[in-house]
Tab-separated table of C-alpha atoms in Angstrom:
chain	number	residue	atom	x	y	z
C	1	MET	CA	25.511	-9.398	17.577
C	2	GLU	CA	26.004	-8.290	21.074
C	3	ILE	CA	22.809	-6.985	22.837
C	4	ARG	CA	24.337	-3.464	22.949
C	5	GLU	CA	25.115	-3.616	19.233
C	6	LEU	CA	21.342	-4.544	18.635
C	7	LYS	CA	20.317	-1.518	20.812
C	8	ILE	CA	22.537	0.688	18.857
C	9	LYS	CA	21.197	-0.564	15.547
C	10	ALA	CA	17.658	0.055	16.747
C	11	ALA	CA	18.421	3.566	17.773
C	12	GLN	CA	19.952	4.218	14.221
C	13	ILE	CA	16.876	2.657	12.570
C	14	ARG	CA	14.708	5.043	14.672
C	15	MET	CA	16.740	7.982	13.349
C	16	ASP	CA	16.378	6.840	9.787
C	17	LEU	CA	12.600	6.269	9.956
C	18	LEU	CA	12.070	9.714	11.625
C	19	THR	CA	14.141	11.128	8.653
C	20	ILE	CA	12.043	9.526	5.903
C	21	ILE	CA	8.826	10.387	7.585
C	22	HIS	CA	9.921	14.005	7.836
C	23	ARG	CA	11.098	14.232	4.327
C	24	ALA	CA	7.842	12.616	2.893
C	25	LYS	CA	5.708	14.587	5.370
C	26	THR	CA	3.634	11.456	6.031
C	27	GLY	CA	3.916	8.221	7.954
C	28	HIS	CA	2.941	6.224	11.024
C	29	THR	CA	5.571	7.441	13.465
C	30	GLY	CA	4.410	6.127	16.871
C	31	GLY	CA	3.874	2.551	15.831
C	32	SER	CA	7.113	2.372	13.874
C	33	LEU	CA	8.964	3.656	16.884
C	34	SER	CA	7.461	1.080	19.213
C	35	ASN	CA	8.066	-1.920	16.811
C	36	THR	CA	11.650	-1.083	15.979
C	37	ASP	CA	13.163	-3.182	18.753
C	38	ILE	CA	10.999	-6.235	17.763
C	39	LEU	CA	12.063	-5.859	14.128
C	40	THR	CA	15.697	-5.226	14.990
C	41	ALA	CA	15.934	-8.591	17.077
C	42	LEU	CA	14.347	-10.454	14.316
C	43	TYR	CA	16.132	-9.197	11.261
C	44	TYR	CA	19.603	-8.897	12.788
C	45	GLU	CA	19.698	-11.812	15.098
C	46	ILE	CA	16.937	-14.302	14.698
C	47	MET	CA	15.508	-14.845	11.230
C	48	ASN	CA	17.218	-17.128	8.535
C	49	ILE	CA	17.200	-14.561	5.632
C	50	ASP	CA	19.692	-13.634	2.976
C	51	PRO	CA	19.381	-10.334	0.984
C	52	ALA	CA	21.289	-12.005	-1.913
C	53	GLN	CA	18.748	-14.716	-2.075
C	54	PRO	CA	15.451	-13.073	-0.888
C	55	LYS	CA	13.415	-16.043	-2.257
C	56	LEU	CA	15.368	-18.776	-0.682
C	57	LYS	CA	13.008	-21.709	-0.311
C	58	ASN	CA	13.720	-22.407	3.450
C	59	ARG	CA	13.858	-18.752	4.523
C	60	ASP	CA	12.068	-17.655	7.569
C	61	ARG	CA	8.978	-15.603	6.692
C	62	PHE	CA	8.071	-12.281	8.219
C	63	ILE	CA	4.586	-10.812	7.687
C	64	ALA	CA	3.801	-7.325	9.048
C	65	SER	CA	-0.031	-7.518	9.676
C	66	LYS	CA	0.182	-3.957	11.027
C	67	GLY	CA	1.459	-2.843	7.798
C	68	HIS	CA	0.770	0.882	8.403
C	69	SER	CA	3.889	0.940	10.552
C	70	VAL	CA	6.190	0.187	7.649
C	71	GLU	CA	8.796	2.968	7.960
C	72	SER	CA	10.952	0.824	10.259
C	73	ILE	CA	10.666	-2.174	7.895
C	74	TRP	CA	11.867	-0.086	4.965
C	75	CYS	CA	14.802	1.230	6.934
C	76	ILE	CA	15.832	-2.142	8.076
C	77	LEU	CA	15.477	-3.828	4.629
C	78	ALA	CA	17.649	-0.981	3.125
C	79	ASP	CA	20.267	-1.333	5.881
C	80	LYS	CA	20.411	-5.120	5.312
C	81	GLY	CA	20.936	-4.686	1.737
C	82	PHE	CA	17.604	-5.829	0.283
C	83	PHE	CA	17.550	-2.605	-1.877
C	84	PRO	CA	19.920	0.446	-2.109
C	85	LYS	CA	19.722	2.745	0.964
C	86	GLU	CA	19.382	5.742	-1.398
C	87	GLU	CA	15.960	4.450	-2.430
C	88	LEU	CA	14.639	5.513	1.118
C	89	GLU	CA	14.662	9.066	-0.217
C	90	THR	CA	11.791	8.092	-2.451
C	91	TYR	CA	9.515	6.865	0.371
C	92	SER	CA	5.957	7.881	-0.257
C	93	GLN	CA	6.930	9.784	-3.433
C	94	PHE	CA	5.149	9.436	-6.839
C	95	GLY	CA	6.028	6.131	-8.571
C	96	THR	CA	8.090	4.748	-5.675
C	97	ARG	CA	8.056	1.055	-4.498
C	98	LEU	CA	8.344	2.258	-0.962
C	99	ILE	CA	4.722	3.111	-0.304
C	100	GLY	CA	2.901	3.585	3.025
C	101	HIS	CA	2.384	-0.198	3.491
C	102	PRO	CA	4.472	-3.336	2.722
C	103	ASN	CA	4.761	-3.866	-0.962
C	104	ASN	CA	5.857	-7.307	-2.382
C	105	LYS	CA	7.518	-5.702	-5.341
C	106	VAL	CA	10.315	-4.991	-2.926
C	107	PRO	CA	12.749	-7.801	-2.033
C	108	GLY	CA	12.216	-9.016	1.381
C	109	ILE	CA	8.546	-8.429	1.616
C	110	GLU	CA	6.459	-11.609	1.431
C	111	MET	CA	3.061	-10.030	1.156
C	112	ASN	CA	1.254	-6.756	0.599
C	113	THR	CA	-0.376	-6.083	3.984
C	114	GLY	CA	-2.201	-3.327	5.883
C	115	ALA	CA	-5.669	-4.320	5.797
C	116	LEU	CA	-5.755	-5.092	9.521
C	117	GLY	CA	-6.616	-8.776	10.453
C	118	HIS	CA	-5.122	-10.282	7.215
C	119	GLY	CA	-1.626	-10.989	8.370
C	120	LEU	CA	-2.197	-13.773	10.800
C	121	PRO	CA	-4.486	-15.830	8.329
C	122	ILE	CA	-1.793	-15.493	5.700
C	123	SER	CA	0.890	-16.689	8.196
C	124	VAL	CA	-1.198	-19.707	9.225
C	125	GLY	CA	-1.211	-20.680	5.455
C	126	MET	CA	2.616	-20.149	5.130
C	127	ALA	CA	3.221	-22.211	8.364
C	128	LEU	CA	0.842	-25.007	7.268
C	129	ALA	CA	2.612	-25.112	3.950
C	130	ALA	CA	5.970	-25.593	5.498
C	131	LYS	CA	4.621	-28.564	7.543
C	132	ARG	CA	3.187	-30.185	4.592
C	133	ASP	CA	6.304	-29.496	2.433
C	134	GLY	CA	8.627	-30.854	5.057
C	135	LEU	CA	10.455	-27.460	5.352
C	136	SER	CA	11.866	-26.066	8.580
C	137	TYR	CA	11.272	-22.334	8.285
C	138	ARG	CA	9.365	-20.433	10.787
C	139	VAL	CA	6.757	-17.697	10.206
C	140	PHE	CA	6.752	-14.569	12.302
C	141	CYS	CA	3.650	-12.414	12.195
C	142	LEU	CA	3.628	-8.862	13.779
C	143	MET	CA	0.120	-7.558	14.734
C	144	GLY	CA	-1.063	-4.417	16.346
C	145	ASP	CA	-3.000	-4.552	19.554
C	146	GLY	CA	-5.871	-2.433	18.128
C	147	GLU	CA	-5.896	-4.935	15.405
C	148	GLN	CA	-7.094	-7.627	17.873
C	149	ALA	CA	-10.688	-6.317	17.398
C	150	GLU	CA	-10.532	-8.029	13.948
C	151	GLY	CA	-12.420	-11.234	13.890
C	152	SER	CA	-10.265	-12.741	11.309
C	153	ASN	CA	-7.407	-12.911	13.841
C	154	TRP	CA	-9.398	-15.177	16.008
C	155	GLU	CA	-10.451	-17.586	13.092
C	156	ALA	CA	-6.721	-17.725	12.335
C	157	ALA	CA	-5.854	-18.290	15.984
C	158	MET	CA	-8.266	-21.367	16.068
C	159	SER	CA	-6.695	-22.736	12.743
C	160	GLY	CA	-3.160	-22.220	14.026
C	161	ALA	CA	-3.821	-24.356	17.183
C	162	HIS	CA	-5.870	-26.852	15.284
C	163	TYR	CA	-3.043	-27.713	12.938
C	164	LYS	CA	-0.409	-27.640	15.586
C	165	LEU	CA	1.619	-25.017	13.985
C	166	ASP	CA	4.593	-24.760	16.363
C	167	ASN	CA	6.501	-23.154	13.520
C	168	LEU	CA	4.290	-20.050	13.762
C	169	ILE	CA	5.136	-17.148	16.113
C	170	GLY	CA	2.545	-14.319	16.467
C	171	ILE	CA	3.623	-11.085	17.930
C	172	ILE	CA	1.412	-8.420	19.271
C	173	ASP	CA	3.001	-4.896	19.546
C	174	ARG	CA	1.138	-4.116	22.698
C	175	ASN	CA	1.549	-0.283	23.025
C	176	GLY	CA	-1.853	0.364	24.253
C	177	LEU	CA	-2.827	2.963	21.792
C	178	GLN	CA	-4.607	3.046	18.590
C	179	ILE	CA	-5.507	5.987	16.260
C	180	SER	CA	-8.663	7.025	18.325
C	181	GLY	CA	-7.392	6.459	21.810
C	182	THR	CA	-6.396	3.642	24.257
C	183	THR	CA	-7.324	0.124	23.202
C	184	GLU	CA	-9.244	-0.502	26.290
C	185	GLU	CA	-11.332	2.618	25.660
C	186	VAL	CA	-11.924	1.775	21.982
C	187	MET	CA	-12.403	-1.982	22.345
C	188	GLY	CA	-11.284	-3.704	25.548
C	189	LEU	CA	-8.715	-6.449	24.989
C	190	GLU	CA	-8.031	-7.654	28.487
C	191	PRO	CA	-7.452	-10.404	29.640
C	192	LEU	CA	-5.511	-10.767	26.452
C	193	GLU	CA	-3.088	-13.561	27.654
C	194	ASP	CA	-6.003	-15.664	28.715
C	195	LYS	CA	-7.887	-15.190	25.529
C	196	TRP	CA	-5.009	-16.510	23.384
C	197	ALA	CA	-4.249	-19.292	25.696
C	198	ALA	CA	-7.881	-20.412	25.441
C	199	PHE	CA	-7.487	-20.509	21.712
C	200	GLY	CA	-4.678	-23.098	22.208
C	201	TRP	CA	-1.554	-20.927	21.976
C	202	ASN	CA	1.445	-20.874	24.198
C	203	VAL	CA	1.463	-17.207	25.340
C	204	VAL	CA	4.643	-15.375	26.367
C	205	SER	CA	4.325	-11.832	27.702
C	206	ILE	CA	7.527	-9.708	27.705
C	207	ASP	CA	8.957	-6.166	27.735
C	208	GLY	CA	8.802	-5.507	23.897
C	209	ASN	CA	11.360	-2.780	24.127
C	210	ASP	CA	13.907	-4.870	25.979
C	211	MET	CA	16.373	-6.238	23.474
C	212	GLU	CA	17.725	-9.121	25.632
C	213	SER	CA	14.142	-10.351	26.391
C	214	LEU	CA	13.142	-10.212	22.698
C	215	VAL	CA	16.285	-12.127	21.541
C	216	LYS	CA	15.845	-14.672	24.265
C	217	THR	CA	12.096	-15.265	23.596
C	218	PHE	CA	12.489	-15.496	19.849
C	219	ARG	CA	15.382	-17.873	20.057
C	220	GLU	CA	13.431	-20.214	22.297
C	221	ALA	CA	10.254	-20.290	20.173
C	222	PRO	CA	8.528	-22.588	19.912
C	223	THR	CA	8.836	-23.565	23.642
C	224	VAL	CA	5.837	-26.031	23.426
C	225	SER	CA	5.822	-28.654	20.727
C	226	GLY	CA	2.591	-28.734	18.811
C	227	LYS	CA	1.492	-25.275	19.745
C	228	PRO	CA	1.933	-21.977	18.093
C	229	THR	CA	3.465	-19.205	20.107
C	230	LEU	CA	2.042	-15.828	20.762
C	231	VAL	CA	4.511	-13.098	22.178
C	232	ILE	CA	2.747	-10.153	23.694
C	233	ALA	CA	5.345	-7.500	23.337
C	234	ASN	CA	4.482	-4.762	25.859
C	235	THR	CA	5.993	-1.632	24.068
C	236	VAL	CA	5.825	2.192	24.472
C	237	LYS	CA	4.324	3.980	21.419
C	238	GLY	CA	6.803	6.532	20.202
C	239	LYS	CA	9.622	4.716	21.993
C	240	GLY	CA	12.989	6.536	21.994
C	241	VAL	CA	11.712	10.007	21.363
C	242	SER	CA	10.723	11.688	24.707
C	243	PHE	CA	8.024	14.073	23.426
C	244	ALA	CA	6.265	11.265	21.366
C	245	GLU	CA	6.194	8.433	23.933
C	246	ASN	CA	2.622	7.398	24.861
C	247	VAL	CA	1.138	10.432	23.023
C	248	PRO	CA	-1.844	9.248	20.982
C	249	SER	CA	-1.389	11.982	18.316
C	250	TRP	CA	1.952	10.680	17.305
C	251	HIS	CA	0.076	7.649	15.766
C	252	HIS	CA	0.672	9.452	12.374
C	253	HIS	CA	2.221	12.794	13.410
C	254	VAL	CA	5.071	14.151	11.268
C	255	PRO	CA	8.076	15.786	13.130
C	256	SER	CA	8.805	19.419	12.393
C	257	ASP	CA	12.458	20.478	11.660
C	258	GLU	CA	12.927	21.309	15.197
C	259	GLN	CA	11.355	18.086	16.483
C	260	LEU	CA	13.448	15.997	14.096
C	261	ALA	CA	16.649	17.676	15.346
C	262	THR	CA	15.642	17.189	18.974
C	263	ALA	CA	14.754	13.473	18.448
C	264	HIS	CA	18.021	12.833	16.583
C	265	ALA	CA	19.930	14.326	19.492
C	266	GLU	CA	18.118	12.124	22.052
C	267	LEU	CA	18.816	9.024	19.965
C	268	LYS	CA	22.406	9.910	19.487
C	269	ALA	CA	22.719	10.277	23.278
C	270	SER	CA	21.048	6.793	23.577
C	271	ILE	CA	23.617	5.297	21.179
C	272	GLU	CA	26.521	6.750	23.328
C	273	GLN	CA	24.960	5.278	26.409
C	274	PHE	CA	24.594	1.873	24.706
C	275	ARG	CA	28.245	1.869	23.528
C	276	ASN	CA	29.276	2.207	27.151
C	277	GLU	CA	27.149	-0.626	28.450
C	278	GLY	CA	29.294	-3.596	27.457
C	279	LEU	CA	26.331	-5.898	27.900
C	280	VAL	CA	26.743	-9.115	25.792
C	281	HIS	CA	24.636	-12.256	25.458
């Protein structure tokens, strides 16, 4: 896909995720908006996956460690054809498969996640299994920045480096906000690049809402043989919706009817802008 097509797709996914959150009256809005560009790059351009064969042996694996920001994932999986798009209407309803965290009863979901700090250890195991089974798949693990306060991440970081898992790509959605404030107020993370590098990872820091940078970075990973890659994706929480951007309360705020209409109008305007860009890769 052209870069502008990926930008358009990300804006459409943002519209969809806002719709299902509004309908369900629940959801993690800000983080889903911030991670949409990352997920769009992975699912539409980078990962070797097939909706018709969701258990393909050599498929790339994606683990959403920050599983609370699941709405963008549900919308992408539906759009890709892993399940009928009509099922999105059941999000967070009684008896649905589409609950508030990834659920591996749904095709395309590798693991139930959401207890923060669990995704990277799982991903280390998957990447190690690929090495020992002689398979070429890569494992992508999306973490939150507030999640970096979990000690299990750092145990997994040591293991990933120790076993030279260059088929493992960790991604931090670095939007700087968590449920109770900024990450630096709650539990300071900086210097984050230096910490991960000290644990033996190749660290790349990029604009996580810039589609061209995301695609280029993920295509090149791993850039260092014998080292796992950590992508610090610097994003804006609430990205794409002017009144939600960088506002902590939108961590799990539900848009009103009026706010939904305004957000959709803004995203439609963005789509028109992207259509006129003509930017290709």
